């Protein structure tokens, strides 16, 4: 695990980390403008200037909105880092002691399973949905029950328009309104437009022009 993490870190992939909340904008002149909205314990204005000079940047605006490290500031300067969630899955827990299973299960971002004995697979599936930020949407035809056998899988934050595009690329242009049942609505069904944001396990019925 440590070796894989090191390899990914070296090519700019940051696991289970969010992008540093630092505003950085190179300028054509005016020198370096430095500000922070929080107390900095890892970086100082002088250190920031030294880092920028190392990258041949002598004019820029920098605003720290959180207490970031020098390495995180460098990530912002380079600008090509990828931040993504990572779930560590430990298989074959039926072959080790309960103490070891407990130790692994308590590690951050970790799930312990046994494929052979089908142990903890439901929890793994639940965690995968969470880490991949997926939403399950069901469709319904007029006068019929929802089709719970064939869901549309989208990223969290998907709108009715995203659902239309997933069903058929021309559906959004023929869209009149949609009826939605579920947690994204104030009442069920609610008549909504293309910009309505869908939530997990909502049911949608699309009405065309």
JSON list of C-alpha atoms in Angstrom, two decimals:
[
{"chain": "A", "resi": 1, "resn": "UNK", "atom": "CA", "xyz": [0.00, 0.00, 0.00]},
{"chain": "A", "resi": 2, "resn": "UNK", "atom": "CA", "xyz": [2.73, 2.49, 0.97]},
{"chain": "A", "resi": 3, "resn": "UNK", "atom": "CA", "xyz": [4.62, 1.75, -2.27]},
{"chain": "A", "resi": 4, "resn": "UNK", "atom": "CA", "xyz": [1.52, 2.31, -4.42]},
{"chain": "A", "resi": 5, "resn": "UNK", "atom": "CA", "xyz": [0.74, 5.55, -2.59]},
{"chain": "A", "resi": 6, "resn": "UNK", "atom": "CA", "xyz": [4.29, 6.77, -3.16]},
{"chain": "A", "resi": 7, "resn": "UNK", "atom": "CA", "xyz": [4.13, 5.91, -6.88]},
{"chain": "A", "resi": 8, "resn": "UNK", "atom": "CA", "xyz": [0.83, 7.76, -7.32]},
{"chain": "A", "resi": 9, "resn": "UNK", "atom": "CA", "xyz": [2.06, 10.74, -5.29]},
{"chain": "A", "resi": 10, "resn": "UNK", "atom": "CA", "xyz": [5.13, 11.02, -7.53]},
{"chain": "A", "resi": 11, "resn": "UNK", "atom": "CA", "xyz": [2.99, 11.36, -10.67]},
{"chain": "A", "resi": 12, "resn": "UNK", "atom": "CA", "xyz": [0.71, 13.99, -9.15]},
{"chain": "A", "resi": 13, "resn": "UNK", "atom": "CA", "xyz": [-2.22, 11.92, -7.93]},
{"chain": "A", "resi": 14, "resn": "UNK", "atom": "CA", "xyz": [-3.38, 12.94, -4.46]},
{"chain": "A", "resi": 15, "resn": "UNK", "atom": "CA", "xyz": [-5.48, 10.31, -2.70]},
{"chain": "A", "resi": 16, "resn": "UNK", "atom": "CA", "xyz": [-8.25, 11.31, -0.28]},
{"chain": "A", "resi": 17, "resn": "UNK", "atom": "CA", "xyz": [-7.11, 14.92, -0.28]},
{"chain": "A", "resi": 18, "resn": "UNK", "atom": "CA", "xyz": [-9.00, 18.02, -1.32]},
{"chain": "A", "resi": 19, "resn": "UNK", "atom": "CA", "xyz": [-7.51, 20.71, -3.52]},
{"chain": "A", "resi": 20, "resn": "UNK", "atom": "CA", "xyz": [-5.69, 23.30, -1.36]},
{"chain": "A", "resi": 21, "resn": "UNK", "atom": "CA", "xyz": [-7.85, 26.38, -0.83]},
{"chain": "A", "resi": 22, "resn": "UNK", "atom": "CA", "xyz": [-5.30, 28.83, -2.22]},
{"chain": "A", "resi": 23, "resn": "UNK", "atom": "CA", "xyz": [-6.04, 31.54, -4.78]},
{"chain": "A", "resi": 24, "resn": "UNK", "atom": "CA", "xyz": [-3.07, 31.88, -7.14]},
{"chain": "A", "resi": 25, "resn": "UNK", "atom": "CA", "xyz": [-2.91, 34.05, -10.27]},
{"chain": "A", "resi": 26, "resn": "UNK", "atom": "CA", "xyz": [0.28, 34.96, -12.17]},
{"chain": "A", "resi": 27, "resn": "UNK", "atom": "CA", "xyz": [0.42, 38.58, -13.38]},
{"chain": "A", "resi": 28, "resn": "UNK", "atom": "CA", "xyz": [2.48, 40.55, -15.89]},
{"chain": "A", "resi": 29, "resn": "UNK", "atom": "CA", "xyz": [3.75, 43.05, -13.33]},
{"chain": "A", "resi": 30, "resn": "UNK", "atom": "CA", "xyz": [3.36, 44.50, -9.87]},
{"chain": "A", "resi": 31, "resn": "UNK", "atom": "CA", "xyz": [5.45, 42.00, -7.95]},
{"chain": "A", "resi": 32, "resn": "UNK", "atom": "CA", "xyz": [4.03, 39.43, -5.55]},
{"chain": "A", "resi": 33, "resn": "UNK", "atom": "CA", "xyz": [0.84, 40.27, -3.65]},
{"chain": "A", "resi": 34, "resn": "UNK", "atom": "CA", "xyz": [0.46, 37.97, -0.62]},
{"chain": "A", "resi": 35, "resn": "UNK", "atom": "CA", "xyz": [-2.48, 37.70, 1.77]},
{"chain": "A", "resi": 36, "resn": "UNK", "atom": "CA", "xyz": [-4.10, 35.11, 4.03]},
{"chain": "A", "resi": 37, "resn": "UNK", "atom": "CA", "xyz": [-7.50, 34.85, 5.71]},
{"chain": "A", "resi": 38, "resn": "UNK", "atom": "CA", "xyz": [-6.22, 32.39, 8.35]},
{"chain": "A", "resi": 39, "resn": "UNK", "atom": "CA", "xyz": [-3.21, 32.12, 10.65]},
{"chain": "A", "resi": 40, "resn": "UNK", "atom": "CA", "xyz": [-0.43, 30.29, 8.80]},
{"chain": "A", "resi": 41, "resn": "UNK", "atom": "CA", "xyz": [1.75, 27.86, 10.77]},
{"chain": "A", "resi": 42, "resn": "UNK", "atom": "CA", "xyz": [3.49, 26.08, 7.86]},
{"chain": "A", "resi": 43, "resn": "UNK", "atom": "CA", "xyz": [4.08, 28.86, 5.33]},
{"chain": "A", "resi": 44, "resn": "UNK", "atom": "CA", "xyz": [5.17, 32.48, 5.54]},
{"chain": "A", "resi": 45, "resn": "UNK", "atom": "CA", "xyz": [5.20, 35.32, 3.01]},
{"chain": "A", "resi": 46, "resn": "UNK", "atom": "CA", "xyz": [8.97, 34.97, 2.66]},
{"chain": "A", "resi": 47, "resn": "UNK", "atom": "CA", "xyz": [8.75, 31.21, 2.02]},
{"chain": "A", "resi": 48, "resn": "UNK", "atom": "CA", "xyz": [6.00, 31.74, -0.54]},
{"chain": "A", "resi": 49, "resn": "UNK", "atom": "CA", "xyz": [8.19, 34.28, -2.36]},
{"chain": "A", "resi": 50, "resn": "UNK", "atom": "CA", "xyz": [11.17, 31.88, -2.33]},
{"chain": "A", "resi": 51, "resn": "UNK", "atom": "CA", "xyz": [9.02, 29.06, -3.78]},
{"chain": "A", "resi": 52, "resn": "UNK", "atom": "CA", "xyz": [7.65, 31.36, -6.51]},
{"chain": "A", "resi": 53, "resn": "UNK", "atom": "CA", "xyz": [11.15, 32.52, -7.41]},
{"chain": "A", "resi": 54, "resn": "UNK", "atom": "CA", "xyz": [12.24, 28.88, -7.73]},
{"chain": "A", "resi": 55, "resn": "UNK", "atom": "CA", "xyz": [9.54, 28.53, -10.39]},
{"chain": "A", "resi": 56, "resn": "UNK", "atom": "CA", "xyz": [10.67, 31.80, -12.08]},
{"chain": "A", "resi": 57, "resn": "UNK", "atom": "CA", "xyz": [7.46, 33.57, -11.01]},
{"chain": "A", "resi": 58, "resn": "UNK", "atom": "CA", "xyz": [8.05, 37.17, -9.91]},
{"chain": "A", "resi": 59, "resn": "UNK", "atom": "CA", "xyz": [4.58, 38.67, -10.35]},
{"chain": "A", "resi": 60, "resn": "UNK", "atom": "CA", "xyz": [1.51, 37.01, -8.88]},
{"chain": "A", "resi": 61, "resn": "UNK", "atom": "CA", "xyz": [-1.46, 37.26, -6.54]},
{"chain": "A", "resi": 62, "resn": "UNK", "atom": "CA", "xyz": [-1.53, 34.72, -3.69]},
{"chain": "A", "resi": 63, "resn": "UNK", "atom": "CA", "xyz": [-4.30, 34.30, -1.14]},
{"chain": "A", "resi": 64, "resn": "UNK", "atom": "CA", "xyz": [-4.21, 31.48, 1.45]},
{"chain": "A", "resi": 65, "resn": "UNK", "atom": "CA", "xyz": [-7.73, 30.58, 2.62]},
{"chain": "A", "resi": 66, "resn": "UNK", "atom": "CA", "xyz": [-6.51, 27.68, 4.77]},
{"chain": "A", "resi": 67, "resn": "UNK", "atom": "CA", "xyz": [-3.33, 26.71, 6.63]},
{"chain": "A", "resi": 68, "resn": "UNK", "atom": "CA", "xyz": [-1.55, 24.85, 3.82]},
{"chain": "A", "resi": 69, "resn": "UNK", "atom": "CA", "xyz": [1.94, 23.34, 3.66]},
{"chain": "A", "resi": 70, "resn": "UNK", "atom": "CA", "xyz": [4.68, 24.37, 1.22]},
{"chain": "A", "resi": 71, "resn": "UNK", "atom": "CA", "xyz": [4.10, 21.15, -0.74]},
{"chain": "A", "resi": 72, "resn": "UNK", "atom": "CA", "xyz": [0.41, 21.99, -1.12]},
{"chain": "A", "resi": 73, "resn": "UNK", "atom": "CA", "xyz": [1.31, 25.47, -2.35]},
{"chain": "A", "resi": 74, "resn": "UNK", "atom": "CA", "xyz": [3.67, 23.93, -4.92]},
{"chain": "A", "resi": 75, "resn": "UNK", "atom": "CA", "xyz": [0.79, 21.68, -6.07]},
{"chain": "A", "resi": 76, "resn": "UNK", "atom": "CA", "xyz": [-1.27, 24.83, -6.72]},
{"chain": "A", "resi": 77, "resn": "UNK", "atom": "CA", "xyz": [1.56, 26.46, -8.68]},
{"chain": "A", "resi": 78, "resn": "UNK", "atom": "CA", "xyz": [2.14, 23.37, -10.83]},
{"chain": "A", "resi": 79, "resn": "UNK", "atom": "CA", "xyz": [-1.61, 23.13, -11.38]},
{"chain": "A", "resi": 80, "resn": "UNK", "atom": "CA", "xyz": [-1.79, 19.61, -12.86]},
{"chain": "A", "resi": 81, "resn": "UNK", "atom": "CA", "xyz": [-2.45, 17.60, -9.73]},
{"chain": "A", "resi": 82, "resn": "UNK", "atom": "CA", "xyz": [-5.39, 15.22, -9.58]},
{"chain": "A", "resi": 83, "resn": "UNK", "atom": "CA", "xyz": [-7.36, 14.87, -6.35]},
{"chain": "A", "resi": 84, "resn": "UNK", "atom": "CA", "xyz": [-9.41, 11.71, -6.04]},
{"chain": "A", "resi": 85, "resn": "UNK", "atom": "CA", "xyz": [-11.04, 9.52, -3.40]},
{"chain": "A", "resi": 86, "resn": "UNK", "atom": "CA", "xyz": [-9.48, 6.13, -2.71]},
{"chain": "A", "resi": 87, "resn": "UNK", "atom": "CA", "xyz": [-10.90, 3.11, -0.91]},
{"chain": "A", "resi": 88, "resn": "UNK", "atom": "CA", "xyz": [-8.55, 0.42, 0.37]},
{"chain": "A", "resi": 89, "resn": "UNK", "atom": "CA", "xyz": [-10.16, -3.03, 0.23]},
{"chain": "A", "resi": 90, "resn": "UNK", "atom": "CA", "xyz": [-8.56, -5.91, 2.14]},
{"chain": "A", "resi": 91, "resn": "UNK", "atom": "CA", "xyz": [-9.68, -9.36, 0.95]},
{"chain": "A", "resi": 92, "resn": "UNK", "atom": "CA", "xyz": [-9.33, -12.83, 2.56]},
{"chain": "A", "resi": 93, "resn": "UNK", "atom": "CA", "xyz": [-10.15, -11.68, 6.09]},
{"chain": "A", "resi": 94, "resn": "UNK", "atom": "CA", "xyz": [-11.27, -15.26, 6.83]},
{"chain": "A", "resi": 95, "resn": "UNK", "atom": "CA", "xyz": [-7.59, -16.28, 6.78]},
{"chain": "A", "resi": 96, "resn": "UNK", "atom": "CA", "xyz": [-6.30, -13.87, 9.45]},
{"chain": "A", "resi": 97, "resn": "UNK", "atom": "CA", "xyz": [-6.98, -13.30, 13.14]},
{"chain": "A", "resi": 98, "resn": "UNK", "atom": "CA", "xyz": [-9.89, -11.18, 14.40]},
{"chain": "A", "resi": 99, "resn": "UNK", "atom": "CA", "xyz": [-7.38, -8.78, 15.95]},
{"chain": "A", "resi": 100, "resn": "UNK", "atom": "CA", "xyz": [-5.77, -8.19, 12.56]},
{"chain": "A", "resi": 101, "resn": "UNK", "atom": "CA", "xyz": [-9.18, -7.77, 10.88]},
{"chain": "A", "resi": 102, "resn": "UNK", "atom": "CA", "xyz": [-10.13, -5.20, 13.51]},
{"chain": "A", "resi": 103, "resn": "UNK", "atom": "CA", "xyz": [-6.85, -3.33, 13.04]},
{"chain": "A", "resi": 104, "resn": "UNK", "atom": "CA", "xyz": [-7.29, -3.12, 9.25]},
{"chain": "A", "resi": 105, "resn": "UNK", "atom": "CA", "xyz": [-10.97, -2.18, 9.48]},
{"chain": "A", "resi": 106, "resn": "UNK", "atom": "CA", "xyz": [-10.14, 0.78, 11.74]},
{"chain": "A", "resi": 107, "resn": "UNK", "atom": "CA", "xyz": [-7.65, 2.28, 9.26]},
{"chain": "A", "resi": 108, "resn": "UNK", "atom": "CA", "xyz": [-8.96, 5.35, 7.40]},
{"chain": "A", "resi": 109, "resn": "UNK", "atom": "CA", "xyz": [-10.71, 4.75, 4.05]},
{"chain": "A", "resi": 110, "resn": "UNK", "atom": "CA", "xyz": [-10.54, 0.98, 4.53]},
{"chain": "A", "resi": 111, "resn": "UNK", "atom": "CA", "xyz": [-12.98, -1.92, 4.09]},
{"chain": "A", "resi": 112, "resn": "UNK", "atom": "CA", "xyz": [-12.30, -5.56, 4.99]},
{"chain": "A", "resi": 113, "resn": "UNK", "atom": "CA", "xyz": [-14.00, -8.34, 3.00]},
{"chain": "A", "resi": 114, "resn": "UNK", "atom": "CA", "xyz": [-13.85, -12.00, 2.05]},
{"chain": "A", "resi": 115, "resn": "UNK", "atom": "CA", "xyz": [-14.87, -12.77, -1.54]},
{"chain": "A", "resi": 116, "resn": "UNK", "atom": "CA", "xyz": [-14.65, -16.50, -0.87]},
{"chain": "A", "resi": 117, "resn": "UNK", "atom": "CA", "xyz": [-17.02, -16.42, 2.11]},
{"chain": "A", "resi": 118, "resn": "UNK", "atom": "CA", "xyz": [-19.00, -13.40, 0.84]},
{"chain": "A", "resi": 119, "resn": "UNK", "atom": "CA", "xyz": [-18.32, -11.42, 4.00]},
{"chain": "A", "resi": 120, "resn": "UNK", "atom": "CA", "xyz": [-19.01, -7.66, 4.20]},
{"chain": "A", "resi": 121, "resn": "UNK", "atom": "CA", "xyz": [-19.69, -7.28, 0.45]},
{"chain": "A", "resi": 122, "resn": "UNK", "atom": "CA", "xyz": [-22.86, -5.22, 1.02]},
{"chain": "A", "resi": 123, "resn": "UNK", "atom": "CA", "xyz": [-20.87, -2.71, 3.07]},
{"chain": "A", "resi": 124, "resn": "UNK", "atom": "CA", "xyz": [-18.20, -2.56, 0.32]},
{"chain": "A", "resi": 125, "resn": "UNK", "atom": "CA", "xyz": [-20.90, -1.81, -2.26]},
{"chain": "A", "resi": 126, "resn": "UNK", "atom": "CA", "xyz": [-22.32, 0.93, -0.04]},
{"chain": "A", "resi": 127, "resn": "UNK", "atom": "CA", "xyz": [-18.87, 2.49, 0.36]},
{"chain": "A", "resi": 128, "resn": "UNK", "atom": "CA", "xyz": [-18.17, 2.32, -3.40]},
{"chain": "A", "resi": 129, "resn": "UNK", "atom": "CA", "xyz": [-21.33, 4.31, -4.09]},
{"chain": "A", "resi": 130, "resn": "UNK", "atom": "CA", "xyz": [-20.24, 6.86, -1.50]},
{"chain": "A", "resi": 131, "resn": "UNK", "atom": "CA", "xyz": [-16.65, 7.24, -2.75]},
{"chain": "A", "resi": 132, "resn": "UNK", "atom": "CA", "xyz": [-17.63, 7.31, -6.44]},
{"chain": "A", "resi": 133, "resn": "UNK", "atom": "CA", "xyz": [-20.36, 9.88, -5.63]},
{"chain": "A", "resi": 134, "resn": "UNK", "atom": "CA", "xyz": [-22.97, 7.98, -7.63]},
{"chain": "A", "resi": 135, "resn": "UNK", "atom": "CA", "xyz": [-26.72, 8.56, -7.80]},
{"chain": "A", "resi": 136, "resn": "UNK", "atom": "CA", "xyz": [-29.32, 5.99, -8.81]},
{"chain": "A", "resi": 137, "resn": "UNK", "atom": "CA", "xyz": [-32.36, 7.35, -10.72]},
{"chain": "A", "resi": 138, "resn": "UNK", "atom": "CA", "xyz": [-35.43, 5.32, -11.70]},
{"chain": "A", "resi": 139, "resn": "UNK", "atom": "CA", "xyz": [-37.67, 6.13, -14.66]},
{"chain": "A", "resi": 140, "resn": "UNK", "atom": "CA", "xyz": [-41.44, 5.88, -14.91]},
{"chain": "A", "resi": 141, "resn": "UNK", "atom": "CA", "xyz": [-43.81, 5.84, -17.88]},
{"chain": "A", "resi": 142, "resn": "UNK", "atom": "CA", "xyz": [-47.19, 7.54, -17.65]},
{"chain": "A", "resi": 143, "resn": "UNK", "atom": "CA", "xyz": [-49.79, 5.33, -15.98]},
{"chain": "A", "resi": 144, "resn": "UNK", "atom": "CA", "xyz": [-47.22, 2.65, -15.09]},
{"chain": "A", "resi": 145, "resn": "UNK", "atom": "CA", "xyz": [-45.21, 1.74, -11.99]},
{"chain": "A", "resi": 146, "resn": "UNK", "atom": "CA", "xyz": [-41.55, 2.84, -11.81]},
{"chain": "A", "resi": 147, "resn": "UNK", "atom": "CA", "xyz": [-39.00, 0.50, -13.40]},
{"chain": "A", "resi": 148, "resn": "UNK", "atom": "CA", "xyz": [-36.86, -0.51, -10.41]},
{"chain": "A", "resi": 149, "resn": "UNK", "atom": "CA", "xyz": [-35.01, -3.16, -12.45]},
{"chain": "A", "resi": 150, "resn": "UNK", "atom": "CA", "xyz": [-33.15, -0.77, -14.76]},
{"chain": "A", "resi": 151, "resn": "UNK", "atom": "CA", "xyz": [-31.74, 2.29, -13.01]},
{"chain": "A", "resi": 152, "resn": "UNK", "atom": "CA", "xyz": [-29.88, 5.21, -14.56]},
{"chain": "A", "resi": 153, "resn": "UNK", "atom": "CA", "xyz": [-26.56, 5.74, -12.79]},
{"chain": "A", "resi": 154, "resn": "UNK", "atom": "CA", "xyz": [-25.24, 9.31, -12.66]},
{"chain": "A", "resi": 155, "resn": "UNK", "atom": "CA", "xyz": [-22.80, 11.37, -10.64]},
{"chain": "A", "resi": 156, "resn": "UNK", "atom": "CA", "xyz": [-24.09, 13.26, -7.61]},
{"chain": "A", "resi": 157, "resn": "UNK", "atom": "CA", "xyz": [-25.25, 16.73, -8.60]},
{"chain": "A", "resi": 158, "resn": "UNK", "atom": "CA", "xyz": [-26.92, 15.50, -11.80]},
{"chain": "A", "resi": 159, "resn": "UNK", "atom": "CA", "xyz": [-29.87, 17.51, -13.12]},
{"chain": "A", "resi": 160, "resn": "UNK", "atom": "CA", "xyz": [-33.00, 16.48, -15.04]},
{"chain": "A", "resi": 161, "resn": "UNK", "atom": "CA", "xyz": [-31.12, 17.53, -18.19]},
{"chain": "A", "resi": 162, "resn": "UNK", "atom": "CA", "xyz": [-28.38, 14.98, -17.41]},
{"chain": "A", "resi": 163, "resn": "UNK", "atom": "CA", "xyz": [-31.06, 12.30, -17.08]},
{"chain": "A", "resi": 164, "resn": "UNK", "atom": "CA", "xyz": [-32.51, 13.30, -20.47]},
{"chain": "A", "resi": 165, "resn": "UNK", "atom": "CA", "xyz": [-29.11, 13.03, -22.16]},
{"chain": "A", "resi": 166, "resn": "UNK", "atom": "CA", "xyz": [-28.54, 9.60, -20.61]},
{"chain": "A", "resi": 167, "resn": "UNK", "atom": "CA", "xyz": [-31.90, 8.31, -21.91]},
{"chain": "A", "resi": 168, "resn": "UNK", "atom": "CA", "xyz": [-31.53, 9.76, -25.45]},
{"chain": "A", "resi": 169, "resn": "UNK", "atom": "CA", "xyz": [-29.45, 12.61, -26.86]},
{"chain": "A", "resi": 170, "resn": "UNK", "atom": "CA", "xyz": [-32.49, 14.29, -28.51]},
{"chain": "A", "resi": 171, "resn": "UNK", "atom": "CA", "xyz": [-34.77, 14.08, -25.46]},
{"chain": "A", "resi": 172, "resn": "UNK", "atom": "CA", "xyz": [-33.69, 17.39, -23.91]},
{"chain": "A", "resi": 173, "resn": "UNK", "atom": "CA", "xyz": [-34.71, 19.31, -27.05]},
{"chain": "A", "resi": 174, "resn": "UNK", "atom": "CA", "xyz": [-38.18, 17.71, -26.92]},
{"chain": "A", "resi": 175, "resn": "UNK", "atom": "CA", "xyz": [-38.54, 18.22, -23.15]},
{"chain": "A", "resi": 176, "resn": "UNK", "atom": "CA", "xyz": [-41.70, 19.89, -21.83]},
{"chain": "A", "resi": 177, "resn": "UNK", "atom": "CA", "xyz": [-41.52, 19.11, -18.09]},
{"chain": "A", "resi": 178, "resn": "UNK", "atom": "CA", "xyz": [-40.84, 16.24, -15.71]},
{"chain": "A", "resi": 179, "resn": "UNK", "atom": "CA", "xyz": [-42.61, 14.77, -12.70]},
{"chain": "A", "resi": 180, "resn": "UNK", "atom": "CA", "xyz": [-40.27, 13.73, -9.90]},
{"chain": "A", "resi": 181, "resn": "UNK", "atom": "CA", "xyz": [-40.91, 11.62, -6.80]},
{"chain": "A", "resi": 182, "resn": "UNK", "atom": "CA", "xyz": [-38.27, 11.43, -4.07]},
{"chain": "A", "resi": 183, "resn": "UNK", "atom": "CA", "xyz": [-36.10, 13.34, -1.61]},
{"chain": "A", "resi": 184, "resn": "UNK", "atom": "CA", "xyz": [-35.21, 16.12, -4.10]},
{"chain": "A", "resi": 185, "resn": "UNK", "atom": "CA", "xyz": [-38.82, 17.35, -4.14]},
{"chain": "A", "resi": 186, "resn": "UNK", "atom": "CA", "xyz": [-40.95, 19.31, -1.66]},
{"chain": "A", "resi": 187, "resn": "UNK", "atom": "CA", "xyz": [-43.93, 17.10, -2.50]},
{"chain": "A", "resi": 188, "resn": "UNK", "atom": "CA", "xyz": [-44.46, 14.02, -4.70]},
{"chain": "A", "resi": 189, "resn": "UNK", "atom": "CA", "xyz": [-44.87, 14.23, -7.55]},
{"chain": "A", "resi": 190, "resn": "UNK", "atom": "CA", "xyz": [-43.41, 17.67, -8.21]},
{"chain": "A", "resi": 191, "resn": "UNK", "atom": "CA", "xyz": [-43.42, 19.24, -11.66]},
{"chain": "A", "resi": 192, "resn": "UNK", "atom": "CA", "xyz": [-39.87, 20.38, -12.49]},
{"chain": "A", "resi": 193, "resn": "UNK", "atom": "CA", "xyz": [-37.73, 21.75, -15.31]},
{"chain": "A", "resi": 194, "resn": "UNK", "atom": "CA", "xyz": [-34.38, 20.75, -16.81]},
{"chain": "A", "resi": 195, "resn": "UNK", "atom": "CA", "xyz": [-32.32, 22.44, -14.08]},
{"chain": "A", "resi": 196, "resn": "UNK", "atom": "CA", "xyz": [-33.89, 20.51, -11.16]},
{"chain": "A", "resi": 197, "resn": "UNK", "atom": "CA", "xyz": [-31.20, 18.61, -9.22]},
{"chain": "A", "resi": 198, "resn": "UNK", "atom": "CA", "xyz": [-31.88, 14.90, -8.74]},
{"chain": "A", "resi": 199, "resn": "UNK", "atom": "CA", "xyz": [-31.09, 12.89, -5.60]},
{"chain": "A", "resi": 200, "resn": "UNK", "atom": "CA", "xyz": [-30.40, 9.22, -4.91]},
{"chain": "A", "resi": 201, "resn": "UNK", "atom": "CA", "xyz": [-33.30, 6.86, -5.75]},
{"chain": "A", "resi": 202, "resn": "UNK", "atom": "CA", "xyz": [-35.55, 9.60, -7.15]},
{"chain": "A", "resi": 203, "resn": "UNK", "atom": "CA", "xyz": [-38.19, 8.52, -9.68]},
{"chain": "A", "resi": 204, "resn": "UNK", "atom": "CA", "xyz": [-38.70, 10.62, -12.82]},
{"chain": "A", "resi": 205, "resn": "UNK", "atom": "CA", "xyz": [-41.38, 10.74, -15.51]},
{"chain": "A", "resi": 206, "resn": "UNK", "atom": "CA", "xyz": [-40.47, 12.91, -18.52]},
{"chain": "A", "resi": 207, "resn": "UNK", "atom": "CA", "xyz": [-43.20, 14.59, -20.58]},
{"chain": "A", "resi": 208, "resn": "UNK", "atom": "CA", "xyz": [-42.29, 15.63, -24.13]},
{"chain": "A", "resi": 209, "resn": "UNK", "atom": "CA", "xyz": [-43.66, 18.56, -26.13]}
]
